[in-house]
PDB file of C-alpha atoms in Angstrom:
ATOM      1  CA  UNK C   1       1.611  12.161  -9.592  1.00 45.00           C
ATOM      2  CA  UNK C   2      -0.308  12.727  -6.222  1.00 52.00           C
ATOM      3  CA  UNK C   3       0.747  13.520  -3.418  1.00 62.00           C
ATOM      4  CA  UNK C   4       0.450   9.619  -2.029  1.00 66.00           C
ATOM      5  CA  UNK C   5       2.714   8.336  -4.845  1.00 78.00           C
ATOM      6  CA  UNK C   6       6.168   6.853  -4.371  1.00 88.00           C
ATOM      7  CA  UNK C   7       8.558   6.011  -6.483  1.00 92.00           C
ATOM      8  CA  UNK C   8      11.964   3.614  -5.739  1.00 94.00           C
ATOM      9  CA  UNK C   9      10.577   3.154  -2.407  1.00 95.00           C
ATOM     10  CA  UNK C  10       9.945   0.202  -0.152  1.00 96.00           C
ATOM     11  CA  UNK C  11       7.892   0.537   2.974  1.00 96.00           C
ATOM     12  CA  UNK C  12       8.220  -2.347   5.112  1.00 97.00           C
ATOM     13  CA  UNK C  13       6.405  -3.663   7.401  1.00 96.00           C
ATOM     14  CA  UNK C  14       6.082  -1.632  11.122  1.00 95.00           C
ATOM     15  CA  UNK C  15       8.223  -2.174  14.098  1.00 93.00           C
ATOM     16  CA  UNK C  16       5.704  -3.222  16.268  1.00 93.00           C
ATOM     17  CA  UNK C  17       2.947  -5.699  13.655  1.00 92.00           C
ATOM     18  CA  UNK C  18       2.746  -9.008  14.826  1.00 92.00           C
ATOM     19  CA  UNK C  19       2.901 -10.571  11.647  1.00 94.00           C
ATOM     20  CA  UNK C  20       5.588 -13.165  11.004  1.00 95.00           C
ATOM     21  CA  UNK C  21       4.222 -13.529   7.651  1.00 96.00           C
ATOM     22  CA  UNK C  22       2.133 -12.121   5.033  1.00 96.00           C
ATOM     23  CA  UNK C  23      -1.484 -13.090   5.451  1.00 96.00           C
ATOM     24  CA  UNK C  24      -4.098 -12.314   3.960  1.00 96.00           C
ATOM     25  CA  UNK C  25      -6.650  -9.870   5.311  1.00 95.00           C
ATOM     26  CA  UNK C  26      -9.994 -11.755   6.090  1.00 91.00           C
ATOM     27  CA  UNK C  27     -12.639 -10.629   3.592  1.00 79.00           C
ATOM     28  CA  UNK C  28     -16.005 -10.019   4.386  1.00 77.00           C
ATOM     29  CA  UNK C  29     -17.972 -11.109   1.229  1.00 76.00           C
ATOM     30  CA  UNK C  30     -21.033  -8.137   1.458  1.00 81.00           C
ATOM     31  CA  UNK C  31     -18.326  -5.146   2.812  1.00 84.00           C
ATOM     32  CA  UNK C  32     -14.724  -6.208   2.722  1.00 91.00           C
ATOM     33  CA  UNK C  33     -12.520  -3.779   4.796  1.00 91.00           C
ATOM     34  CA  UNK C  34     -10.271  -1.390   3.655  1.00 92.00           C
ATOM     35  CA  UNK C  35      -7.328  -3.880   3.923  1.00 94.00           C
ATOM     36  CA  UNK C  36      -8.974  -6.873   2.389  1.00 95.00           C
ATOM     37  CA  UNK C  37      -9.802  -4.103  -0.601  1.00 94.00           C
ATOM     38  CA  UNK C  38      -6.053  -2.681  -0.767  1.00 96.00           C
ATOM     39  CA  UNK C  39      -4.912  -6.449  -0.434  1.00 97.00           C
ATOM     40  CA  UNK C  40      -7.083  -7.351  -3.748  1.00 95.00           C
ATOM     41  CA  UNK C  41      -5.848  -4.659  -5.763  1.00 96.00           C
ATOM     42  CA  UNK C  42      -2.778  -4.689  -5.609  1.00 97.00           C
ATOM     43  CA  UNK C  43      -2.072  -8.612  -5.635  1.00 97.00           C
ATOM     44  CA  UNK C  44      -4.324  -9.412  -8.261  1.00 97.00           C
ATOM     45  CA  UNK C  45      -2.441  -6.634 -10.359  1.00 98.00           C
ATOM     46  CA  UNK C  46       0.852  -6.354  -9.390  1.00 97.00           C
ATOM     47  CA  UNK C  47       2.951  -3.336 -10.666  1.00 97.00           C
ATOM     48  CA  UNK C  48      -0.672  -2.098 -12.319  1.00 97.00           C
ATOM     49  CA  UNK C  49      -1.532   0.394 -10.218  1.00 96.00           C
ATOM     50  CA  UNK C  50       0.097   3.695  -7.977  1.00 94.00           C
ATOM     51  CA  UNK C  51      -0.807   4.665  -4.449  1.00 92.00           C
ATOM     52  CA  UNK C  52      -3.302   7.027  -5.799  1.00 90.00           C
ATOM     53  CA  UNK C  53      -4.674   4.860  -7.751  1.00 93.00           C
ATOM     54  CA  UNK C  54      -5.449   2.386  -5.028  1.00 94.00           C
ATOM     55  CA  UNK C  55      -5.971   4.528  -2.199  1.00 92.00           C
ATOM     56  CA  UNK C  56      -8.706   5.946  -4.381  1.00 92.00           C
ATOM     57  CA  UNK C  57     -10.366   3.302  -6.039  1.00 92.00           C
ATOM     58  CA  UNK C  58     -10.342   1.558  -2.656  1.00 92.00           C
ATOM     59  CA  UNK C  59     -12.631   4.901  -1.720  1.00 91.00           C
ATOM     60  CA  UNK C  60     -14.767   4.818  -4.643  1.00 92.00           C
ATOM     61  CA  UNK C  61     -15.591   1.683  -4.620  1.00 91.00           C
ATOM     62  CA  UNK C  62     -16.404   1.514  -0.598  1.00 89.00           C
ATOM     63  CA  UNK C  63     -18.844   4.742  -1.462  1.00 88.00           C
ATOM     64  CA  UNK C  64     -20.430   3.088  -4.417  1.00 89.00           C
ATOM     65  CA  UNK C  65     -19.184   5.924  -6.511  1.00 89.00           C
ATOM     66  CA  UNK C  66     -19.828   4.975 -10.631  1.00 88.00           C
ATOM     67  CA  UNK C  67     -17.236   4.727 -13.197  1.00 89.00           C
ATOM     68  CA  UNK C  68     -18.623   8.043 -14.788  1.00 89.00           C
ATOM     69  CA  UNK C  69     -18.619  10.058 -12.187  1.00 85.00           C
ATOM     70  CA  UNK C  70     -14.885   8.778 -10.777  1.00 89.00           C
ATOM     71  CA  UNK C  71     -12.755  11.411 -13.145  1.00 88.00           C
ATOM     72  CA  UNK C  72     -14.104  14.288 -10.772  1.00 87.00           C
ATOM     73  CA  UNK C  73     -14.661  12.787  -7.712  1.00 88.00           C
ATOM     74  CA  UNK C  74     -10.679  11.667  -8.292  1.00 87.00           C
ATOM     75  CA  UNK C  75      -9.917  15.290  -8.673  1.00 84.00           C
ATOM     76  CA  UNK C  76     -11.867  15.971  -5.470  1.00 86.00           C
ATOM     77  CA  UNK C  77     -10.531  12.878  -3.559  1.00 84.00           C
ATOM     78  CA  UNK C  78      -6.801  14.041  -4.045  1.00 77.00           C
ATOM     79  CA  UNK C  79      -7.500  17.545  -3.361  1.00 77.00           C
ATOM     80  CA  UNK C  80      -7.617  17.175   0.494  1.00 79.00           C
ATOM     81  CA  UNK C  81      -4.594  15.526   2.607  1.00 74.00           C
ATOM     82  CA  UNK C  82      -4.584  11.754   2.864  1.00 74.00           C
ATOM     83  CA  UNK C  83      -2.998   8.661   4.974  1.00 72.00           C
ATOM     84  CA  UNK C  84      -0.580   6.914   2.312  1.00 84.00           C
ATOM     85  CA  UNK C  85      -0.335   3.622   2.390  1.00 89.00           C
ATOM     86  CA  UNK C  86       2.615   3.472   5.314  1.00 90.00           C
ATOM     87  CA  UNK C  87      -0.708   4.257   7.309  1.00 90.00           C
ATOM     88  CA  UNK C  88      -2.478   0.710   6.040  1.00 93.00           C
ATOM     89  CA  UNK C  89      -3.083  -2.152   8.165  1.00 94.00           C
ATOM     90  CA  UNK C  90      -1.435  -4.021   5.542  1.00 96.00           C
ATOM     91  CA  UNK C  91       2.499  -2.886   7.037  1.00 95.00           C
ATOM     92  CA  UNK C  92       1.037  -2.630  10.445  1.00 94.00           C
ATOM     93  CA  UNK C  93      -0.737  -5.720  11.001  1.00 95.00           C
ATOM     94  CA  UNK C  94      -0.864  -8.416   8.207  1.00 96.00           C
ATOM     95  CA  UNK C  95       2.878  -8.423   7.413  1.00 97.00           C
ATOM     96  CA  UNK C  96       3.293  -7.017   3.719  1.00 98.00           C
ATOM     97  CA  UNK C  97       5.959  -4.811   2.377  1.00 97.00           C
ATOM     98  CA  UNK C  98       5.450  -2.638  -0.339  1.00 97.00           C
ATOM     99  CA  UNK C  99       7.212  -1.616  -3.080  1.00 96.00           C
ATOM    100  CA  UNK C 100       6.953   1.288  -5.465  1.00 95.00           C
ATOM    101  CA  UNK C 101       9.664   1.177  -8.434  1.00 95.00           C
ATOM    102  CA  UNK C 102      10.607   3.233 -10.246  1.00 92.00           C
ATOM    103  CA  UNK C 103       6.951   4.649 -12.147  1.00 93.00           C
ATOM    104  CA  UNK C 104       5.301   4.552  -8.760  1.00 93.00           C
ATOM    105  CA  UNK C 105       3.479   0.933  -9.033  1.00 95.00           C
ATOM    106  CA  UNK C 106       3.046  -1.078  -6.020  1.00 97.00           C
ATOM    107  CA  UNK C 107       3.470  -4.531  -5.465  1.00 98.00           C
ATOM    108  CA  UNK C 108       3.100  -6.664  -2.303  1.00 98.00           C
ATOM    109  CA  UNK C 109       6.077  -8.892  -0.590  1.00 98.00           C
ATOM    110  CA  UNK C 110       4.828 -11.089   2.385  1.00 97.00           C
ATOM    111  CA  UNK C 111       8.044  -9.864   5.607  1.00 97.00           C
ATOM    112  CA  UNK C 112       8.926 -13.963   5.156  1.00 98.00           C
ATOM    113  CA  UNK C 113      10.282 -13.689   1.698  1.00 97.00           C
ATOM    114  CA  UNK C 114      13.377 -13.936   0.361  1.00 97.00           C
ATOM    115  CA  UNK C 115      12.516 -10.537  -1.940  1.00 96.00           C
ATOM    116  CA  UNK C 116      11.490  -9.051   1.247  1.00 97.00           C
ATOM    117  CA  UNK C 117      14.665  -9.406   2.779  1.00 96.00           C
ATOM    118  CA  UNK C 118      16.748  -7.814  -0.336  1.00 95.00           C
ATOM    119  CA  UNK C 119      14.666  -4.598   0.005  1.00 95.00           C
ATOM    120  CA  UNK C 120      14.994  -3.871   3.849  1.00 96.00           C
ATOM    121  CA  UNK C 121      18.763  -5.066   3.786  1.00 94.00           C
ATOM    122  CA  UNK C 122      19.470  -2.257   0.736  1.00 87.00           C
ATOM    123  CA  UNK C 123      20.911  -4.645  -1.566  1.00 87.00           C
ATOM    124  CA  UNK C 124      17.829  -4.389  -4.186  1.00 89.00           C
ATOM    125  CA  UNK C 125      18.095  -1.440  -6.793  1.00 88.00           C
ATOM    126  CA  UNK C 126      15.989   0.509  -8.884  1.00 88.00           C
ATOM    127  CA  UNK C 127      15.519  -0.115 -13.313  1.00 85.00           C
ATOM    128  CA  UNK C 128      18.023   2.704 -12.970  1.00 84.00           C
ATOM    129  CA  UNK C 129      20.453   1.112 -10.394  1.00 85.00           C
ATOM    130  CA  UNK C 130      20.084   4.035  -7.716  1.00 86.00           C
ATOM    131  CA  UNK C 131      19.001   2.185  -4.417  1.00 89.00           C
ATOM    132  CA  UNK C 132      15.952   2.167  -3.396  1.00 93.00           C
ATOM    133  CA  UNK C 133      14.718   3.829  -0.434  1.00 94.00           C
ATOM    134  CA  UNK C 134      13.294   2.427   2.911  1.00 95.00           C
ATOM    135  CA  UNK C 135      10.897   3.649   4.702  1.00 94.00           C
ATOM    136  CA  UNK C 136       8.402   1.606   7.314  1.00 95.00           C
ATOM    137  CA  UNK C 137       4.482   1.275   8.111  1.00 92.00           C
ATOM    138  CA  UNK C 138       3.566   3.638  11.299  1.00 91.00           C
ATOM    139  CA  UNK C 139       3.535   1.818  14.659  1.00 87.00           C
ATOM    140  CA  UNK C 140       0.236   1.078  15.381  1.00 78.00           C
ATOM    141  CA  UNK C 141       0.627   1.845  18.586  1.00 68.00           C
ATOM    142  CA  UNK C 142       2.726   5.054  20.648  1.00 57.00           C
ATOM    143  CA  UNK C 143       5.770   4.113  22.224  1.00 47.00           C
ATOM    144  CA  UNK C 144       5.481   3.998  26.048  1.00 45.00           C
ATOM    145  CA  UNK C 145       8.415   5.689  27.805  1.00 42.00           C
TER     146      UNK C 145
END
């Protein structure tokens, strides 16, 4: 497991995001950003892949790296300190919660859902009935005192 991974964990979305609901990240068709890329992978295959695995195919595929040479440049990729995905525009501005169970896959609930709700008020447990532990997205911005 990297160092990105969670497990049991739901990070919703931040304090201050504007999002009322879960939208989808616009998509530029020639370079999509980083959300629009996160957004992809992890709807289109929900509870398929960890943080690591989408934080770093996200990376590969933004520098064009090929599917042989992806085994080392993983090994590379998680050998320096990186942003997890509390740090994604996804929490912060486009109003999805993520969840990790209990193998570390992610999937995305939009902050208007009824799923949503059950993770941030506690009730929802793990396969293994533990709760599940809430975190949030950073703030996108600093507090002002």
């Amino acid at each position: 497991m990297e160092r990105v991974d969670y497990r049991d964990t739901f990070i919703a979305v931040a304090e201050d995001s504007p999002a009322e609901t879960g939208t989808v990240p616009p998509s530029r068709s020639e370079n999509p950003s980083i959300a629009a890329r996160t957004y992809r992978l992890i709807a289109e295959h929900p509870y398929g892949f960890t943080s690591g695995d989408v934080l770093f195919t996200v990376f590969a595929d933004r520098q064009g790296i090929p599917e042989t040479g992806r085994e080392t440049a993983r090994a590379e990729f998680h050998s320096r300190s990186r942003a997890c995905l509390r740090s994604s525009d996804l929490g912060k501005r486009y109003g999805w919660g993520i969840h990790a169970d209990s193998h570390g896959c992610l999937a995305l609930y939009g902050v208007e859902t009824p799923q949503y709700a059950e993770f941030v008020s506690g009730r929802r447990r793990s396969e293994s009935g533990a709760p599940i532990t809430v975190t949030r997205a950073m703030r996108s911005s600093r507090s002002r005192s």
